[in-house]
Coordinates of C-alpha atoms in Angstrom, one line a residue:
M20 CA 0.0 0.0 0.0
T21 CA 2.8 2.4 0.9
E22 CA 5.6 4.0 -1.1
S23 CA 7.7 4.3 2.0
Q24 CA 7.2 1.7 4.8
P25 CA 9.7 1.5 7.6
G26 CA 9.6 -1.5 10.0
G27 CA 6.2 -2.2 11.4
A28 CA 5.2 -1.2 14.9
G29 CA 4.5 -3.6 17.7
A30 CA 1.2 -5.4 18.2
G31 CA 0.0 -2.9 20.8
A32 CA 0.7 0.2 18.7
F33 CA -1.8 2.8 17.8
R34 CA -2.3 3.9 14.2
L35 CA -2.3 7.5 13.0
M36 CA -3.2 8.7 9.6
A37 CA -2.4 12.2 8.4
V38 CA -4.2 13.3 5.2
H39 CA -2.5 16.1 3.2
A40 CA -3.2 17.8 -0.1
H41 CA 0.4 18.0 -1.5
P42 CA 3.8 16.6 -0.9
D43 CA 5.5 19.0 1.6
D44 CA 2.3 19.7 3.6
E45 CA 3.1 16.7 5.8
S46 CA 6.4 18.4 6.7
S47 CA 5.0 21.8 7.5
K48 CA 1.9 20.7 9.4
G49 CA 2.1 18.4 12.4
A50 CA 5.4 16.8 11.2
A51 CA 7.1 16.6 14.6
T52 CA 4.0 15.0 16.1
S53 CA 4.1 12.3 13.3
A54 CA 7.8 11.7 13.9
R55 CA 7.2 11.4 17.7
Y56 CA 4.4 8.9 17.4
A57 CA 6.4 6.8 14.9
A58 CA 9.5 6.9 17.1
E59 CA 7.4 5.7 20.0
G60 CA 6.4 2.5 18.1
N61 CA 3.1 3.6 16.6
E62 CA 2.2 3.2 13.0
V63 CA 2.0 6.5 11.1
L64 CA 0.7 6.8 7.6
I65 CA 0.9 10.0 5.5
V66 CA -1.7 10.0 2.7
T67 CA -0.8 12.5 0.0
L68 CA -3.9 13.3 -2.1
T69 CA -2.2 14.8 -5.1
G70 CA 1.3 14.7 -6.7
G71 CA 1.9 18.5 -6.4
E72 CA 2.5 18.6 -10.1
R73 CA 1.6 22.2 -10.5
G74 CA 3.7 23.5 -7.6
D75 CA 6.0 26.4 -8.4
I76 CA 9.8 26.2 -7.7
L77 CA 10.0 28.3 -4.5
N78 CA 13.7 27.6 -3.7
P79 CA 15.9 29.8 -6.0
A80 CA 18.7 27.1 -5.8
M81 CA 16.4 24.6 -7.5
D82 CA 15.3 26.9 -10.3
R83 CA 17.5 25.4 -12.9
P84 CA 17.1 23.4 -16.1
G85 CA 15.6 20.0 -15.9
I86 CA 13.6 20.5 -12.7
K87 CA 10.4 22.1 -13.8
E88 CA 10.2 19.7 -16.8
R89 CA 10.1 16.7 -14.5
M90 CA 8.3 18.2 -11.5
P91 CA 6.0 15.1 -10.9
E92 CA 9.0 12.8 -10.6
V93 CA 11.0 15.3 -8.5
R94 CA 8.2 15.8 -6.0
R95 CA 7.9 12.0 -5.6
E96 CA 11.6 11.8 -4.9
E97 CA 11.4 14.6 -2.4
M98 CA 8.4 13.0 -0.6
A99 CA 10.3 9.7 -0.2
K100 CA 13.2 11.6 1.4
A101 CA 10.8 13.5 3.7
A102 CA 9.0 10.3 4.8
A103 CA 12.3 8.7 5.6
A104 CA 13.3 11.7 7.7
L105 CA 10.1 11.5 9.7
G106 CA 10.3 7.7 10.0
V107 CA 6.7 7.3 8.7
Q108 CA 4.9 5.4 6.0
Q109 CA 3.5 7.3 3.0
T110 CA 1.1 6.6 0.2
W111 CA -0.4 8.5 -2.8
L112 CA -4.1 8.8 -3.5
G113 CA -3.2 9.6 -7.1
F114 CA -5.1 12.7 -7.9
V115 CA -3.7 15.7 -9.9
D116 CA -2.8 19.0 -8.3
S117 CA -5.3 21.7 -9.0
G118 CA -2.8 24.5 -8.8
L119 CA -3.4 27.8 -7.0
P120 CA -5.5 30.0 -9.3
E121 CA -4.5 33.7 -9.6
G122 CA -6.2 36.7 -11.2
D123 CA -9.4 38.7 -10.9
P124 CA -11.6 37.1 -11.7
L125 CA -10.0 33.8 -10.8
P126 CA -9.6 31.4 -13.8
P127 CA -11.4 28.0 -13.7
L128 CA -9.4 25.1 -12.3
P129 CA -7.8 22.7 -14.7
E130 CA -10.2 20.0 -15.9
G131 CA -9.7 16.7 -14.1
S132 CA -7.7 18.2 -11.2
F133 CA -8.4 17.1 -7.7
A134 CA -10.7 20.0 -6.6
T135 CA -12.9 19.5 -9.7
I136 CA -13.6 15.8 -9.4
P137 CA -16.8 14.6 -7.7
L138 CA -16.5 14.5 -3.9
E139 CA -17.7 10.9 -3.7
V140 CA -14.9 9.7 -6.1
A141 CA -12.1 11.1 -3.9
T142 CA -14.0 10.0 -0.8
E143 CA -14.2 6.4 -1.9
A144 CA -10.5 6.3 -2.7
L145 CA -9.6 7.6 0.8
V146 CA -12.1 5.3 2.4
K147 CA -10.3 2.4 0.8
V148 CA -7.0 3.5 2.4
V149 CA -8.7 4.0 5.7
R150 CA -10.1 0.5 5.7
E151 CA -6.8 -1.0 4.7
F152 CA -4.7 0.9 7.3
R153 CA -7.4 1.1 10.1
P154 CA -6.3 4.3 11.9
H155 CA -7.4 5.1 15.4
V156 CA -6.9 8.8 14.7
M157 CA -7.0 10.9 11.5
I158 CA -5.5 14.4 11.0
T159 CA -6.5 16.8 8.3
Y160 CA -7.2 20.6 7.8
D161 CA -10.0 22.7 9.0
E162 CA -12.9 24.0 6.8
R163 CA -10.7 26.8 5.5
G164 CA -8.0 24.3 4.4
G165 CA -5.4 26.0 6.6
Y166 CA -5.2 28.5 3.8
P167 CA -7.6 28.8 0.8
H168 CA -6.0 26.6 -1.7
P169 CA -8.7 24.6 -3.5
D170 CA -6.9 21.3 -2.9
H171 CA -6.6 22.1 0.8
I172 CA -10.3 22.8 1.1
R173 CA -11.2 19.7 -0.8
C174 CA -8.8 17.8 1.4
H175 CA -10.8 18.9 4.4
E176 CA -14.1 17.8 2.7
V177 CA -12.8 14.4 1.6
S178 CA -11.2 13.7 5.0
V179 CA -14.3 14.5 6.9
A180 CA -16.5 12.4 4.6
A181 CA -14.1 9.5 4.8
Y182 CA -14.1 9.7 8.6
E183 CA -17.8 9.7 8.7
Q184 CA -18.3 6.9 6.1
S185 CA -15.5 4.5 6.5
G186 CA -17.3 2.6 9.3
D187 CA -20.6 2.4 7.4
P188 CA -21.0 -1.0 5.7
E189 CA -23.5 0.5 3.3
A190 CA -21.0 3.2 2.1
F191 CA -18.7 2.1 -0.7
P192 CA -19.1 -1.6 -0.2
D193 CA -16.4 -2.3 -2.7
A194 CA -13.8 -0.3 -0.7
G195 CA -13.0 -3.0 1.9
E196 CA -14.3 -4.1 5.3
P197 CA -15.7 -1.2 7.3
W198 CA -13.4 0.5 9.9
T199 CA -14.6 3.1 12.4
V200 CA -12.0 5.8 13.2
S201 CA -12.1 7.0 16.8
K202 CA -11.0 10.6 16.5
L203 CA -10.6 13.3 13.8
Y204 CA -8.3 16.3 14.3
Y205 CA -7.5 19.5 12.4
T206 CA -3.9 20.7 12.5
H207 CA -3.3 24.4 13.3
G208 CA 0.1 25.9 12.7
F209 CA -0.4 29.7 12.1
I210 CA -0.8 30.6 15.8
R211 CA -0.6 34.3 16.5
D212 CA 0.6 33.8 20.1
R213 CA 3.5 31.7 18.9
M214 CA 4.5 34.4 16.4
V215 CA 4.3 37.1 19.1
L216 CA 6.4 35.0 21.5
F217 CA 9.2 34.5 18.9
S218 CA 9.0 38.1 17.9
D219 CA 9.6 39.2 21.5
E220 CA 12.6 36.9 21.7
F221 CA 14.1 38.4 18.6
A222 CA 13.6 41.9 20.2
R223 CA 15.3 40.7 23.3
H224 CA 18.3 39.8 21.2
G225 CA 18.2 43.1 19.3
Q226 CA 17.1 41.4 16.1
E227 CA 14.3 42.1 13.6
S228 CA 11.6 39.6 13.7
P229 CA 10.7 37.8 10.5
F230 CA 7.1 37.9 11.5
T231 CA 6.8 41.7 11.9
E232 CA 5.0 42.3 8.6
W233 CA 2.7 39.3 9.1
L234 CA 1.7 40.5 12.6
S235 CA 1.2 44.1 11.3
K236 CA -1.4 42.8 8.9
W237 CA -3.2 40.7 11.4
D238 CA -6.9 41.4 11.6
P239 CA -8.0 41.0 15.3
S240 CA -11.6 40.4 14.2
R241 CA -10.5 37.1 12.8
G242 CA -9.6 35.8 16.2
D243 CA -6.7 33.6 16.9
L244 CA -6.6 29.9 16.0
M245 CA -5.3 29.2 19.5
G246 CA -8.9 29.6 20.6
R247 CA -9.8 26.5 18.6
V248 CA -6.9 24.4 19.9
T249 CA -7.9 21.5 22.1
T250 CA -4.7 19.5 22.0
Q251 CA -1.0 20.4 22.3
V252 CA 1.4 17.6 21.7
E253 CA 4.9 17.9 23.1
C254 CA 7.3 17.2 20.3
G255 CA 10.2 19.6 20.5
K256 CA 12.7 16.7 20.5
Y257 CA 11.6 15.9 16.9
F258 CA 11.9 19.4 15.5
P259 CA 15.2 18.5 13.9
Q260 CA 13.5 15.6 12.0
R261 CA 10.7 18.0 11.0
D262 CA 13.3 20.4 9.6
D263 CA 15.1 17.6 7.7
A264 CA 11.8 16.6 6.2
L265 CA 11.1 20.2 5.1
R266 CA 14.5 20.5 3.5
A267 CA 13.9 17.3 1.6
H268 CA 11.2 19.2 -0.3
A269 CA 13.9 21.3 -2.0
T270 CA 11.8 22.7 -4.8
Q271 CA 9.2 24.0 -2.3
I272 CA 11.2 25.0 0.7
D273 CA 14.0 27.6 0.7
P274 CA 16.5 26.6 3.4
N275 CA 17.1 30.3 4.0
G276 CA 13.4 31.1 4.3
V277 CA 11.0 31.8 7.2
F278 CA 10.5 28.2 8.1
F279 CA 14.1 28.2 9.5
A280 CA 14.2 31.8 10.7
V281 CA 13.7 31.0 14.4
P282 CA 16.6 29.2 16.1
L283 CA 15.8 25.6 17.0
E284 CA 16.8 26.2 20.6
W285 CA 14.3 29.0 20.9
Q286 CA 11.5 26.9 19.5
Q287 CA 12.3 23.9 21.7
R288 CA 12.5 26.1 24.8
L289 CA 9.6 28.6 24.2
W290 CA 7.0 26.6 22.2
P291 CA 7.9 22.8 22.1
T292 CA 4.4 21.7 21.0
E293 CA 2.2 21.3 17.9
E294 CA -1.4 22.3 18.0
F295 CA -4.5 20.4 17.0
E296 CA -8.3 20.8 17.2
L297 CA -10.4 17.8 18.1
A298 CA -13.1 18.1 15.5
Q299 CA -15.0 14.8 16.0
T300 CA -14.6 12.0 18.5
R301 CA -16.3 8.7 19.1
V302 CA -14.6 8.2 22.5
K303 CA -14.7 10.1 25.7
T304 CA -11.8 12.4 26.4
S305 CA -10.9 15.4 28.6
I306 CA -10.0 18.8 27.1
P307 CA -7.3 20.1 27.0
E308 CA -5.4 17.1 25.8
T309 CA -1.7 16.3 25.4
D310 CA -2.1 13.1 23.4
L311 CA -4.0 12.5 20.1
F312 CA -4.8 9.0 21.4
A313 CA -6.3 10.1 24.7
G314 CA -9.4 8.2 25.5
I315 CA -8.8 5.4 23.0
E316 CA -8.4 1.9 24.4
Q317 CA -4.9 0.4 23.9
P318 CA -5.0 -1.9 20.9

């Protein structure tokens, strides 16, 4: 089933599935949490819905002949390296990147791309993977997609539908034996409090914060995503693996960019967690949580 499958976890392991729109999303959203749970002997599967074929080259060092022409192959190679860095399994759902439309008005999405296909088609494909892997917990994006990329919004829709229907024997009967997932989480990374904390640390060291412009444009009426967070997972020990996975996506991630602007020591000392929102649960748990598997009976 998987493109990258390290040694299997023990018989008592939990299973975690993280569903992402493109290769590199798994390394910028909840990556250290995935690495932690995998290192602790649980099975972690990254499901990548599209191949990221329409991604731009965002790292100047990779903007050279022969890269753009073979972008689908390059992004698969990058994904394999990132999965190895995190120590997780990974599989492709096989849909085509929709790209990020630009212009006013926005142009139509490419025909046949992920965000244009019927929801039930993508849902059945994901349900099949859910029933094969049998996760106890699923992770995806919130209703805004984390940011308004059409594939991210569709990722949310497909993940929620698969969570709700994978245990229904009448839904997609050809997609395998039903499996009921216990919990569904949204991952939240753009936390204003976190940016402010790091900015204050830069100021204490007499340095300009890389988040100054971002914070100056913050609209207080939007609220802060921290208000939606129910679960903070301690994973600072695995930030180096997260960064290695990010760097593996060399066409998308500039090693001199904002992802690496805050010294690792500051991150591990000041904010050593990743943040999640418990969106749906079929087990009893207490909020706030520090463990995505809280309330789930040990396998």
